[in-house]
Amino acid sequence: MKRLRVELGSAVAVLLIAVFGFFTIPPRYEGVEDAALFDRIVAVVSTDLVPFVRVVVALVIGLAAGTAILGGVVLRAFRVERRGAQAALIAGGWYAFLFASCVRAPAMFADTLMALPLFSPRLVLLVARTPVLGHAICWAGLHGVPLAVAAGLVVAVTRRRRVLPAALLAAVLLAILAPQVRDLRDLYRVRHRRASAKKSVLVVAVDSLRADQVGLRRDGVLVAPHLERLAGASLFFPETIVALPRTAPSLTSFFTSQYPMKHGVSSMWSPAAMWNQQRHALPVVMANNGYDTFALSDYVGEFLSRIDLGFERVTVPTVELTEIAEQAVLSRQPLLLALALHPLFRPLVPRSIDHVILGYTEYSDPGVILPRLAREVARADEAGRPFFGFLFISPPHSPYASLFPHYARFAAPDYDGPYLFKKDYTSVPRGEPDRAQVRALYAGAVGMADDLVGEVAELLAPSGVGLVVTADHGELLYDHPDVGMGHGDVLRYPHAYTVPLAFFDPAGTWPRGRVDGPVRSIDFAPTLVDLLERYSGEAFSIAPPEQWNRRAFWDGTSLVGSARDPGGFDDIAYAETGLWMTPDAAGARPRIPYPDITALLEPLADPSHRLVMKRDFVPLFLAAKHRMIRRGPLKLLYEPTPDGPVYELYDVVQDPLEQHDLARLEPARVAELAGILGQLMLGYRDGSVVP
């Protein structure tokens, strides 16, 4: 009876924690705590939210029952008789597991568990800043506790030979080991695969990766050593200018070789009429030429759930109103969330929970991504086709959250401010220590992404897979006093719109070398096709072949020629800003005003509830954009204001910090470049934008 009381007590405790979390933890999304806003979201998606809530409730009940049953079996196996000791062991096991979860992924629990003294951020940091101790705590909590439970089941089976412990042990081992065996099988098959007759290609994009992170050292240590080695063995363009430094528009330009005025995806919330981008998309070209195509990502790839670039398989989360509400529900259940994030238990969670976890901005797990990539490659091999894949990874994106030990890798030991583990989008640093910590978090997240790039290269290089590494945009990171931390708001300074671009062939058939000077992201698609045709013996066409005019089909040009003659590249590079989220996002100069994001967007009247820009505001939004062009060393910046457009001209080679505006000294150059900019801007489908 005493044991039964402890077991029932543990189950009741789990249920009480779940109820307490649901009613006391406020809903948050990307650091925003706005109960009224979440009430509005729930009002819109309430019907769709009910099935998810049922799944969470069922899992919480199962968690309570599992704690009672497994706890009882293990306590009896180890002959723990005293009630206090029994309760202490169950509570201690949970505490060790949860504390290790906080050390491993603190950004996921910073607003919930870590508000409690036993899980305080300072205690977590004390452990994380000592790598040996941090690894020991993570192993003990995340692996030692499950192993102790498994050992108790083994003892119970061997000692008493009862059916229940044996059945529990078999079920637990089968459930945990089956996915792990499958993942190991896929990784082994891919690591030992034979090269296909046609060269397979994987494009890896690291969200928010600044070009200057390749080769950068902090405290004498390379931030991204794998990227540095890869760039040294690649055809490498360190100054690639993206068309619009926001994810969806930028990557649409990458894969269609068109500027936003052509493809029409000019914000993250473009109208639904712009979602189908298959007509000029590189994945369609590759599929038409016999390639198996797929895209895989965590939360930053959610735009591919809307924008159709023609990939045959797309494994990305959806992050719309329903998923935001589901995240708010799951975040209020830290016990369940900690189990769902555990590498051993993640494959066991229902698909609806896994989908929501993929959409968290605070969490990216390379241990989940790499086996899923191997699975996609194995599927292509089973179909007997070469593959063209896109892997999009998120760690350096705001809120710059990473796993242990990366988040503590470059942080100042004495920092004790609000950005210990992440930087919420809406918060503003109070001084240079805060800004330095944000940069340290970013560098740690780049290091975590770099490790994954290294693992991907190691996995695919033996079979000769071509690897392209790039980014959708960079990040400003408060490097200048007149701009903020992010991307897509202003075009001053290159850090937000300049990214690295590397073409690596482990077989050595593609050319290598560093090509300094500006190139364009729209040149990526024709360059890749050119490399495959010139050096890998492929031949590309679009059916019917007579329509295949590459120069008419794509706006970009191949960079292979510039690799042989760096001085011969003289095309115009263009970029524009995205949607301003806050009134002061465009910088100090007055901008053409439009409503804030809550008034600009509306959910579609369909089950997806996807947010799109209201059609009436599109012309105003387009007219308000800042724009720039770069030709050689000259950069022309165009900023429309309520009093008319303002032009600035900089020689960014002689003046990389853009301190000396040459517009008044060089009016003829301004007029020439403004005319070119006007021609580009008139390419918009609605024709509403004229400088």
XYZ file of C-alpha atoms in Angstrom:
691
model
C 0.000 0.000 0.000
C 2.877 2.417 0.780
C 4.397 1.836 -2.620
C 1.008 2.354 -4.234
C 0.640 5.669 -2.431
C 3.998 6.875 -3.723
C 3.202 5.742 -7.257
C -0.200 7.434 -7.233
C 1.371 10.497 -5.658
C 3.937 10.740 -8.456
C 1.202 10.498 -11.077
C -0.861 13.169 -9.328
C 2.247 15.385 -9.080
C 2.829 15.162 -12.833
C -0.807 16.050 -13.505
C -0.685 18.968 -11.061
C 2.469 20.320 -12.731
C 0.692 20.116 -16.081
C -2.357 21.968 -14.782
C -0.180 24.527 -13.008
C 1.810 25.170 -16.199
C -1.271 25.585 -18.326
C -2.849 28.187 -16.070
C 0.224 30.094 -14.846
C 2.729 30.181 -17.733
C 1.830 33.068 -20.063
C 1.703 32.391 -23.808
C 4.729 33.731 -25.706
C 5.937 33.698 -29.286
C 9.424 34.943 -30.242
C 9.638 36.719 -26.911
C 6.299 38.496 -27.280
C 4.024 38.104 -24.265
C 0.641 39.528 -25.284
C -2.379 37.760 -23.803
C -4.842 39.840 -25.817
C -3.071 38.988 -29.083
C -3.071 35.287 -28.278
C -6.737 35.441 -27.390
C -7.378 36.852 -30.858
C -5.302 34.089 -32.454
C -7.104 31.373 -30.494
C -10.449 32.879 -31.522
C -9.469 32.430 -35.175
C -8.041 28.896 -34.890
C -10.012 27.457 -31.975
C -11.596 24.670 -34.024
C -8.246 23.577 -35.465
C -6.578 23.786 -32.052
C -8.889 21.266 -30.346
C -7.290 18.067 -31.810
C -3.821 19.239 -30.770
C -4.980 19.994 -27.232
C -6.480 16.506 -27.048
C -3.134 14.986 -28.076
C -1.305 17.022 -25.428
C -3.813 16.045 -22.724
C -3.535 12.366 -23.684
C 0.267 12.545 -23.584
C 0.256 14.251 -20.188
C -2.031 11.542 -18.802
C 0.232 8.909 -20.337
C 3.251 10.648 -18.834
C 1.638 10.563 -15.392
C 0.714 6.894 -15.774
C 4.180 6.045 -17.081
C 5.828 7.791 -14.138
C 3.697 5.769 -11.722
C 4.085 2.384 -13.433
C 7.775 2.624 -14.326
C 8.582 4.231 -10.987
C 6.812 1.443 -9.128
C 8.536 -1.320 -11.101
C 11.991 0.227 -10.685
C 11.534 0.897 -6.952
C 10.462 -2.686 -6.353
C 13.344 -3.981 -8.465
C 15.905 -2.096 -6.380
C 13.994 -2.891 -3.145
C 13.576 0.707 -2.058
C 11.238 0.368 0.923
C 11.147 3.739 2.665
C 8.436 6.048 1.402
C 10.653 9.146 1.649
C 13.397 7.481 -0.349
C 10.906 6.365 -2.981
C 9.528 9.870 -3.428
C 13.025 11.358 -3.451
C 14.207 8.961 -6.158
C 11.263 9.704 -8.447
C 11.481 13.464 -7.886
C 15.275 13.390 -8.169
C 15.130 11.497 -11.440
C 12.749 14.040 -12.917
C 14.830 16.939 -11.603
C 18.056 15.541 -13.061
C 16.341 14.995 -16.409
C 14.798 18.480 -16.504
C 17.940 20.268 -15.333
C 19.996 18.498 -18.002
C 17.360 19.536 -20.548
C 17.800 23.146 -19.430
C 21.573 22.890 -19.807
C 21.244 21.337 -23.265
C 18.613 23.721 -24.687
C 18.146 26.636 -22.277
C 16.363 28.896 -24.756
C 13.434 26.469 -24.796
C 12.944 26.700 -21.035
C 14.138 30.237 -20.271
C 10.577 31.501 -19.848
C 9.173 28.471 -18.000
C 11.310 26.096 -15.920
C 14.178 28.532 -15.537
C 11.954 31.005 -13.739
C 12.168 28.586 -10.780
C 15.147 28.798 -8.368
C 16.109 25.136 -8.843
C 16.590 25.768 -12.575
C 17.906 29.329 -12.383
C 19.787 30.704 -15.417
C 22.853 31.423 -13.320
C 22.990 27.823 -12.117
C 22.629 26.580 -15.692
C 25.378 28.945 -16.867
C 27.661 27.899 -14.029
C 27.439 24.365 -15.371
C 27.603 25.326 -19.066
C 30.697 27.484 -18.673
C 32.610 24.448 -17.445
C 32.420 22.115 -20.474
C 33.467 18.958 -18.617
C 30.833 19.539 -15.940
C 28.217 20.458 -18.534
C 28.802 17.272 -20.532
C 28.676 15.219 -17.327
C 25.393 16.807 -16.204
C 23.837 16.358 -19.655
C 24.912 12.725 -19.821
C 23.739 11.953 -16.292
C 20.351 13.580 -16.717
C 19.544 12.763 -20.336
C 21.104 9.304 -20.537
C 21.832 8.201 -16.980
C 18.224 8.530 -15.811
C 16.762 6.522 -18.740
C 19.513 3.924 -18.281
C 18.657 3.633 -14.576
C 15.011 3.031 -15.477
C 16.028 0.443 -18.057
C 18.337 -1.236 -15.522
C 15.467 -1.399 -13.043
C 13.290 -3.100 -15.651
C 16.065 -5.585 -16.428
C 16.474 -6.384 -12.714
C 12.719 -6.776 -12.338
C 12.560 -9.171 -15.274
C 15.528 -11.298 -14.233
C 14.652 -11.379 -10.526
C 10.923 -12.056 -10.551
C 10.243 -13.042 -14.160
C 6.901 -11.351 -14.169
C 4.999 -10.490 -17.330
C 4.492 -6.770 -16.708
C 8.182 -5.802 -16.293
C 9.139 -7.995 -19.253
C 6.458 -6.447 -21.439
C 7.426 -2.925 -20.351
C 11.106 -3.601 -21.018
C 10.405 -5.044 -24.456
C 8.082 -2.176 -25.378
C 10.503 0.516 -24.199
C 13.507 -1.039 -25.940
C 11.609 -1.615 -29.174
C 10.139 1.887 -29.221
C 13.485 3.568 -28.530
C 15.847 1.363 -30.492
C 13.817 0.870 -33.695
C 14.101 4.522 -34.857
C 17.755 4.662 -33.800
C 18.548 1.511 -35.800
C 16.708 2.946 -38.809
C 18.674 6.205 -38.597
C 21.983 4.380 -38.248
C 21.093 2.202 -41.233
C 20.310 5.243 -43.404
C 23.478 7.055 -42.321
C 25.575 3.958 -43.054
C 23.996 3.498 -46.489
C 24.584 7.110 -47.441
C 28.136 7.183 -46.104
C 28.980 4.112 -48.196
C 26.871 4.889 -51.256
C 28.339 4.762 -54.719
C 28.541 7.888 -56.806
C 25.683 8.136 -59.297
C 26.324 8.426 -63.034
C 25.074 12.008 -62.841
C 26.585 14.185 -60.139
C 24.243 14.694 -57.207
C 24.156 18.145 -55.605
C 23.162 19.381 -52.158
C 22.621 23.084 -51.502
C 23.139 23.995 -47.839
C 21.892 27.427 -46.778
C 22.690 28.696 -43.282
C 20.136 31.281 -42.247
C 21.537 34.739 -41.370
C 25.156 33.720 -42.070
C 27.214 36.862 -42.604
C 29.956 36.649 -45.212
C 32.567 37.800 -42.702
C 31.983 34.771 -40.467
C 34.028 32.612 -42.847
C 37.575 32.980 -41.566
C 36.582 35.066 -38.533
C 38.368 34.444 -35.245
C 37.061 35.262 -31.785
C 39.433 34.957 -28.856
C 41.919 33.410 -31.283
C 39.493 30.613 -32.269
C 37.878 30.165 -35.675
C 34.135 30.666 -35.377
C 33.413 28.374 -38.333
C 36.408 26.098 -39.035
C 34.487 23.711 -41.316
C 33.218 26.572 -43.475
C 36.743 27.988 -43.606
C 38.189 24.692 -44.863
C 35.333 24.205 -47.302
C 35.740 27.723 -48.736
C 39.461 27.090 -49.231
C 38.707 24.007 -51.350
C 35.833 25.585 -53.306
C 35.018 28.075 -55.996
C 34.311 30.749 -53.411
C 32.553 34.107 -53.755
C 32.780 35.934 -50.408
C 30.756 38.984 -51.502
C 27.466 37.662 -52.858
C 24.699 40.272 -52.780
C 21.204 38.920 -52.145
C 18.210 40.526 -53.830
C 16.199 41.072 -50.655
C 17.660 40.204 -47.247
C 14.629 38.312 -45.947
C 14.290 34.553 -46.207
C 11.407 33.888 -48.613
C 12.180 36.625 -51.173
C 15.921 35.974 -51.061
C 15.735 32.218 -51.604
C 13.068 32.629 -54.275
C 15.595 34.806 -56.122
C 18.312 32.202 -55.523
C 16.311 29.385 -57.061
C 14.541 31.309 -59.863
C 17.472 33.562 -60.858
C 15.106 36.522 -60.831
C 14.786 39.708 -58.823
C 11.680 40.286 -56.689
C 10.236 42.657 -59.281
C 10.076 39.649 -61.601
C 8.996 36.789 -59.347
C 6.721 38.938 -57.151
C 7.696 37.536 -53.740
C 8.572 40.894 -52.203
C 7.891 40.053 -48.547
C 7.424 37.085 -46.236
C 3.658 37.533 -46.609
C 3.229 38.024 -50.343
C -0.251 37.441 -51.807
C -1.191 33.853 -52.611
C -1.046 34.605 -56.347
C 2.766 34.762 -56.027
C 3.205 31.409 -54.285
C 3.655 29.245 -57.381
C 7.248 29.869 -58.502
C 7.764 26.679 -60.527
C 8.008 28.314 -63.946
C 11.622 29.477 -63.603
C 12.701 27.416 -60.587
C 15.976 25.480 -60.655
C 14.452 22.432 -58.851
C 12.010 22.028 -61.762
C 14.887 22.208 -64.248
C 16.749 19.554 -62.265
C 13.673 17.299 -62.005
C 13.065 17.628 -65.758
C 16.605 16.403 -66.290
C 16.258 13.258 -64.202
C 17.062 14.435 -60.684
C 15.216 13.484 -57.520
C 14.557 16.792 -55.722
C 13.829 17.479 -52.067
C 13.951 20.274 -49.496
C 14.493 19.799 -45.766
C 14.559 22.372 -42.994
C 13.630 23.289 -39.450
C 11.689 26.452 -38.615
C 13.413 28.831 -41.059
C 12.195 26.745 -43.984
C 8.535 27.280 -43.148
C 8.205 29.590 -46.182
C 8.448 26.481 -48.395
C 5.071 25.419 -47.025
C 3.743 28.405 -49.010
C 6.187 29.203 -51.796
C 6.271 26.369 -54.349
C 9.733 26.167 -55.900
C 9.031 22.817 -57.515
C 10.774 20.443 -55.096
C 9.209 16.988 -55.348
C 9.384 16.447 -51.576
C 9.319 19.202 -48.976
C 9.867 18.451 -45.281
C 9.440 21.720 -43.425
C 7.194 22.980 -40.631
C 4.197 25.223 -41.113
C 4.244 28.266 -38.857
C 0.921 30.029 -39.179
C -1.679 31.098 -36.624
C -2.643 27.526 -35.726
C 0.963 26.469 -35.121
C 1.683 29.602 -33.065
C -1.242 28.694 -30.808
C -0.038 25.066 -30.627
C 3.431 26.203 -29.584
C 1.851 28.278 -26.816
C 0.043 25.146 -25.560
C 3.109 22.878 -25.721
C 5.441 25.428 -24.093
C 3.218 25.411 -21.017
C 4.021 21.716 -20.482
C 7.765 21.660 -19.672
C 7.799 17.984 -18.602
C 6.278 16.861 -21.878
C 8.391 19.298 -23.894
C 11.626 18.077 -22.285
C 10.789 14.474 -23.171
C 9.794 15.427 -26.722
C 13.127 17.225 -27.262
C 15.214 14.300 -26.008
C 17.143 12.701 -28.905
C 16.067 9.204 -27.814
C 12.395 10.028 -27.404
C 11.918 12.521 -30.262
C 11.130 9.754 -32.801
C 8.347 8.511 -30.494
C 6.340 11.721 -30.290
C 3.221 12.013 -32.453
C 3.691 13.718 -35.789
C 1.618 16.702 -34.709
C 4.003 17.347 -31.782
C 7.107 16.844 -33.927
C 5.738 19.301 -36.491
C 5.229 21.936 -33.807
C 8.736 21.396 -32.396
C 10.233 21.868 -35.863
C 8.603 25.309 -35.924
C 10.146 26.641 -32.696
C 12.456 29.600 -33.342
C 14.391 28.736 -30.169
C 15.324 25.198 -31.152
C 17.325 23.497 -33.866
C 18.727 20.000 -33.419
C 21.428 18.756 -35.828
C 20.939 15.279 -34.384
C 17.457 15.268 -35.904
C 18.321 16.968 -39.190
C 21.220 14.754 -40.277
C 19.315 11.400 -40.138
C 16.414 13.000 -42.017
C 18.820 14.177 -44.701
C 20.240 10.655 -44.947
C 16.707 9.315 -45.345
C 16.045 11.664 -48.274
C 19.295 10.681 -49.978
C 18.490 6.999 -49.451
C 15.079 7.510 -51.073
C 16.725 9.020 -54.141
C 19.147 6.094 -54.314
C 16.291 3.615 -54.057
C 14.642 5.354 -57.022
C 17.889 5.045 -58.995
C 18.153 8.804 -59.575
C 20.777 11.417 -58.749
C 19.488 13.977 -56.272
C 19.282 17.735 -56.057
C 18.601 18.604 -52.425
C 18.196 21.752 -50.380
C 19.086 21.724 -46.690
C 18.225 24.947 -44.846
C 19.453 25.296 -41.244
C 18.513 27.921 -38.713
C 20.802 28.401 -35.665
C 22.260 31.854 -36.541
C 18.781 33.301 -37.092
C 17.249 35.414 -34.339
C 16.903 34.633 -31.420
C 20.430 33.153 -31.909
C 19.585 30.150 -29.751
C 21.900 27.157 -29.812
C 22.500 23.967 -27.870
C 25.171 23.236 -25.262
C 28.060 24.061 -25.386
C 27.713 26.590 -28.202
C 25.677 29.261 -26.417
C 28.394 29.691 -23.768
C 31.350 29.340 -26.125
C 32.043 33.050 -26.761
C 30.009 34.698 -23.992
C 31.751 36.972 -21.489
C 32.110 35.089 -18.173
C 30.826 38.052 -16.177
C 27.782 38.821 -18.340
C 24.586 38.803 -16.264
C 22.050 40.604 -18.453
C 18.792 39.589 -20.142
C 20.382 37.807 -23.120
C 22.008 34.840 -21.453
C 20.600 32.287 -23.892
C 18.676 34.132 -26.610
C 17.805 37.567 -27.970
C 14.064 38.120 -28.334
C 13.153 40.057 -31.446
C 11.345 42.951 -29.782
C 13.750 43.676 -26.907
C 16.371 46.431 -27.159
C 19.891 46.100 -25.667
C 20.639 48.623 -22.932
C 24.338 49.054 -23.654
C 27.483 47.600 -25.171
C 27.633 44.561 -22.809
C 24.196 43.516 -24.074
C 25.196 44.070 -27.697
C 28.430 42.130 -27.189
C 26.434 39.239 -25.700
C 24.094 39.215 -28.700
C 27.132 38.939 -30.982
C 28.521 36.145 -28.777
C 25.237 34.218 -29.004
C 25.263 34.694 -32.766
C 28.854 33.438 -33.042
C 27.994 30.378 -30.968
C 25.007 29.658 -33.196
C 27.210 30.010 -36.295
C 29.580 27.497 -34.705
C 26.713 25.046 -34.178
C 25.623 25.424 -37.829
C 29.250 25.018 -38.889
C 29.468 21.675 -37.083
C 26.426 20.457 -39.007
C 27.905 21.629 -42.321
C 31.043 19.687 -41.455
C 29.028 16.543 -40.710
C 27.090 16.905 -43.966
C 30.303 17.291 -45.967
C 31.821 14.255 -44.242
C 28.690 12.228 -44.945
C 28.415 13.037 -48.656
C 31.979 13.699 -49.800
C 32.964 10.009 -50.220
C 30.342 9.593 -52.950
C 31.381 12.768 -54.780
C 28.243 14.804 -54.077
C 28.648 18.447 -55.097
C 28.059 20.814 -52.205
C 26.931 24.431 -52.452
C 27.053 26.450 -49.228
C 25.458 29.874 -48.920
C 22.944 31.907 -46.893
C 19.677 33.718 -47.450
C 20.953 36.948 -45.862
C 23.331 38.230 -43.231
C 22.786 40.170 -40.008
C 23.644 43.687 -38.794
C 24.246 42.815 -35.111
C 24.421 46.427 -33.903
C 27.770 46.925 -35.650
C 26.818 50.531 -36.413
C 25.019 52.983 -34.114
C 22.363 53.955 -36.679
C 21.072 50.424 -37.426
C 19.750 47.524 -35.368
C 20.485 43.824 -35.130
C 18.529 42.194 -37.948
C 18.185 42.153 -41.708
C 15.956 43.521 -44.434
C 15.163 46.866 -42.783
C 17.965 49.014 -44.189
C 20.534 48.734 -46.979
C 23.252 50.715 -45.273
C 26.376 48.659 -44.727
C 26.854 45.276 -46.374
C 26.481 42.856 -43.470
C 22.763 42.133 -43.950
C 22.715 41.724 -47.741
C 26.133 40.099 -48.324
C 26.573 36.335 -47.921
C 29.178 33.688 -48.795
C 28.683 31.401 -51.798
C 30.877 28.305 -52.217
C 30.744 25.576 -54.877
C 32.608 22.500 -53.620
C 33.229 19.311 -55.572
C 34.989 16.612 -53.523
C 35.870 14.841 -56.780
C 37.901 17.890 -57.809
C 36.294 18.388 -61.227
C 34.907 21.882 -60.513
C 37.312 24.842 -60.507
C 38.545 26.204 -57.209
C 39.692 29.583 -55.968
C 38.545 32.708 -54.194
C 36.899 35.375 -56.366
C 36.742 38.731 -54.608
C 34.327 41.450 -55.653
C 30.527 41.641 -55.803
C 28.451 38.909 -57.414
C 24.706 38.309 -57.242
C 22.575 35.622 -55.658
C 20.583 35.397 -58.913
C 23.791 34.065 -60.521
C 23.659 30.890 -58.409
C 21.329 28.803 -60.626
C 23.059 29.455 -63.983
C 26.461 28.954 -62.325
C 25.513 25.541 -60.940
C 24.111 24.379 -64.275
C 27.224 25.698 -66.015
C 29.502 23.807 -63.625
C 27.575 20.586 -64.147
C 27.685 20.983 -67.932
C 31.293 22.151 -68.309
C 33.019 19.996 -65.753
C 30.709 17.106 -64.844
C 29.607 16.118 -68.333
C 25.898 16.818 -67.851
C 23.534 18.299 -70.438
C 20.533 20.344 -69.326
C 17.395 21.333 -71.182
C 13.767 22.176 -70.646
C 11.142 20.353 -72.696
C 10.633 21.238 -75.468
C 14.364 21.833 -76.044
C 13.848 24.705 -78.480
C 12.515 26.853 -75.600
C 15.705 26.440 -73.594
C 17.324 29.857 -73.882
C 19.176 30.272 -70.624
C 19.732 34.012 -70.924
C 16.014 34.626 -71.558
C 14.934 32.077 -68.964
C 17.077 33.396 -66.089
C 18.213 36.941 -65.305
C 21.470 35.812 -63.725
C 24.652 34.782 -65.500
C 27.202 32.078 -64.823
C 30.073 33.032 -62.554
C 32.389 30.385 -63.956
C 33.885 32.908 -66.360
C 34.574 35.306 -63.508
C 36.485 32.555 -61.773
C 38.920 32.524 -64.700
C 38.934 36.322 -65.120
C 38.069 38.104 -61.850
C 38.338 41.531 -63.498
C 35.729 40.743 -66.129
C 32.629 40.738 -63.919
C 30.733 44.014 -64.322
C 27.018 43.265 -63.917
C 24.636 45.312 -61.819
C 23.732 43.939 -58.365
C 20.398 45.048 -56.919
C 18.797 44.783 -53.480
C 15.684 46.086 -51.733
C 14.276 46.140 -48.215
C 11.464 43.989 -46.839
C 8.470 44.724 -44.661
C 9.234 46.996 -41.709
C 7.994 45.412 -38.498
C 8.370 48.517 -36.315
C 7.967 52.268 -36.988
C 11.684 53.029 -36.542
C 13.017 49.990 -38.412
C 14.030 51.985 -41.512
C 16.591 54.099 -39.659
C 16.722 57.749 -38.689
C 15.437 59.210 -41.974
C 11.619 59.544 -42.225
C 10.085 56.804 -44.340
C 6.849 56.540 -46.270
C 4.506 55.364 -43.506
C 2.180 52.403 -43.622
C 0.238 50.566 -40.882
C 1.948 48.177 -38.488
C 2.089 44.481 -39.197
C -1.126 43.625 -37.338
C -3.077 45.950 -39.638
C -1.177 45.038 -42.824
C -1.796 41.296 -42.659
C -4.916 39.167 -42.693
C -5.510 35.404 -42.496
C -6.756 33.618 -45.568
C -10.355 32.473 -45.369
C -9.415 28.798 -45.588
C -8.353 26.087 -43.110
C -4.691 27.129 -43.310
C -5.344 30.617 -41.797
C -2.128 31.698 -43.510
C -1.247 35.347 -43.138
C -0.922 37.443 -46.281
C -0.602 41.135 -46.936
C -3.889 42.878 -47.612
C -4.047 43.613 -51.301
C -4.948 47.292 -50.781
C -1.632 47.912 -49.007
C 0.660 46.256 -51.576
C 1.259 49.375 -53.758
C 2.073 51.499 -50.699
C 4.390 48.806 -49.342
C 6.252 48.582 -52.663
C 6.552 52.361 -52.983
C 8.037 52.705 -49.487
C 10.913 50.236 -50.012
C 14.535 51.326 -49.861
C 16.583 50.093 -52.818
C 20.186 49.986 -53.951
C 22.344 48.987 -56.862
C 26.023 48.162 -56.876
C 28.261 48.451 -59.918
C 31.937 47.915 -59.354
C 32.979 49.987 -56.332
C 29.940 52.292 -56.506
C 26.782 51.804 -54.477
C 23.692 53.947 -55.069
C 21.186 54.005 -52.222
C 17.607 55.135 -52.878
C 15.383 55.991 -49.894
C 11.889 57.375 -50.572
C 10.578 59.786 -47.934
C 7.306 61.723 -47.518
C 9.137 64.724 -49.066
C 10.531 62.833 -52.043
C 13.362 60.379 -52.803
C 16.841 60.763 -51.354
C 19.891 59.341 -53.154
C 23.252 58.549 -51.603
C 26.368 57.408 -53.450
C 29.318 55.591 -51.896
C 32.593 54.152 -53.099
C 32.482 51.065 -50.894
C 36.015 49.992 -51.791
C 37.600 53.243 -50.628
C 34.900 53.891 -48.009
C 33.672 50.504 -46.678
C 31.997 52.107 -43.636
C 29.954 54.377 -45.942
C 30.903 57.577 -44.157
C 31.329 59.844 -47.215
C 28.276 60.437 -49.409
C 29.437 61.328 -52.948
C 25.986 62.195 -54.345
C 26.588 65.958 -54.452
C 30.092 65.564 -55.849
C 29.105 63.058 -58.560
C 25.656 64.105 -59.902
C 26.285 62.498 -63.295
C 27.055 59.147 -61.686
C 23.936 59.449 -59.548
C 21.776 60.189 -62.608
C 23.254 57.257 -64.535
C 22.780 54.745 -61.741
C 19.344 56.128 -60.861
C 18.266 55.525 -64.463
C 19.389 51.896 -64.253
C 17.600 51.520 -60.925
C 14.429 52.967 -62.436
C 14.447 50.405 -65.245
C 14.737 47.604 -62.721
C 11.965 48.991 -60.534
C 9.589 49.330 -63.456
C 9.759 45.563 -63.795
C 7.225 45.202 -60.975
C 4.066 43.442 -62.081
C 1.767 46.253 -61.009
C 4.050 48.967 -62.397
C 3.407 51.154 -59.372
C 6.967 51.997 -58.419
C 8.882 54.816 -60.121
C 11.871 56.546 -58.521
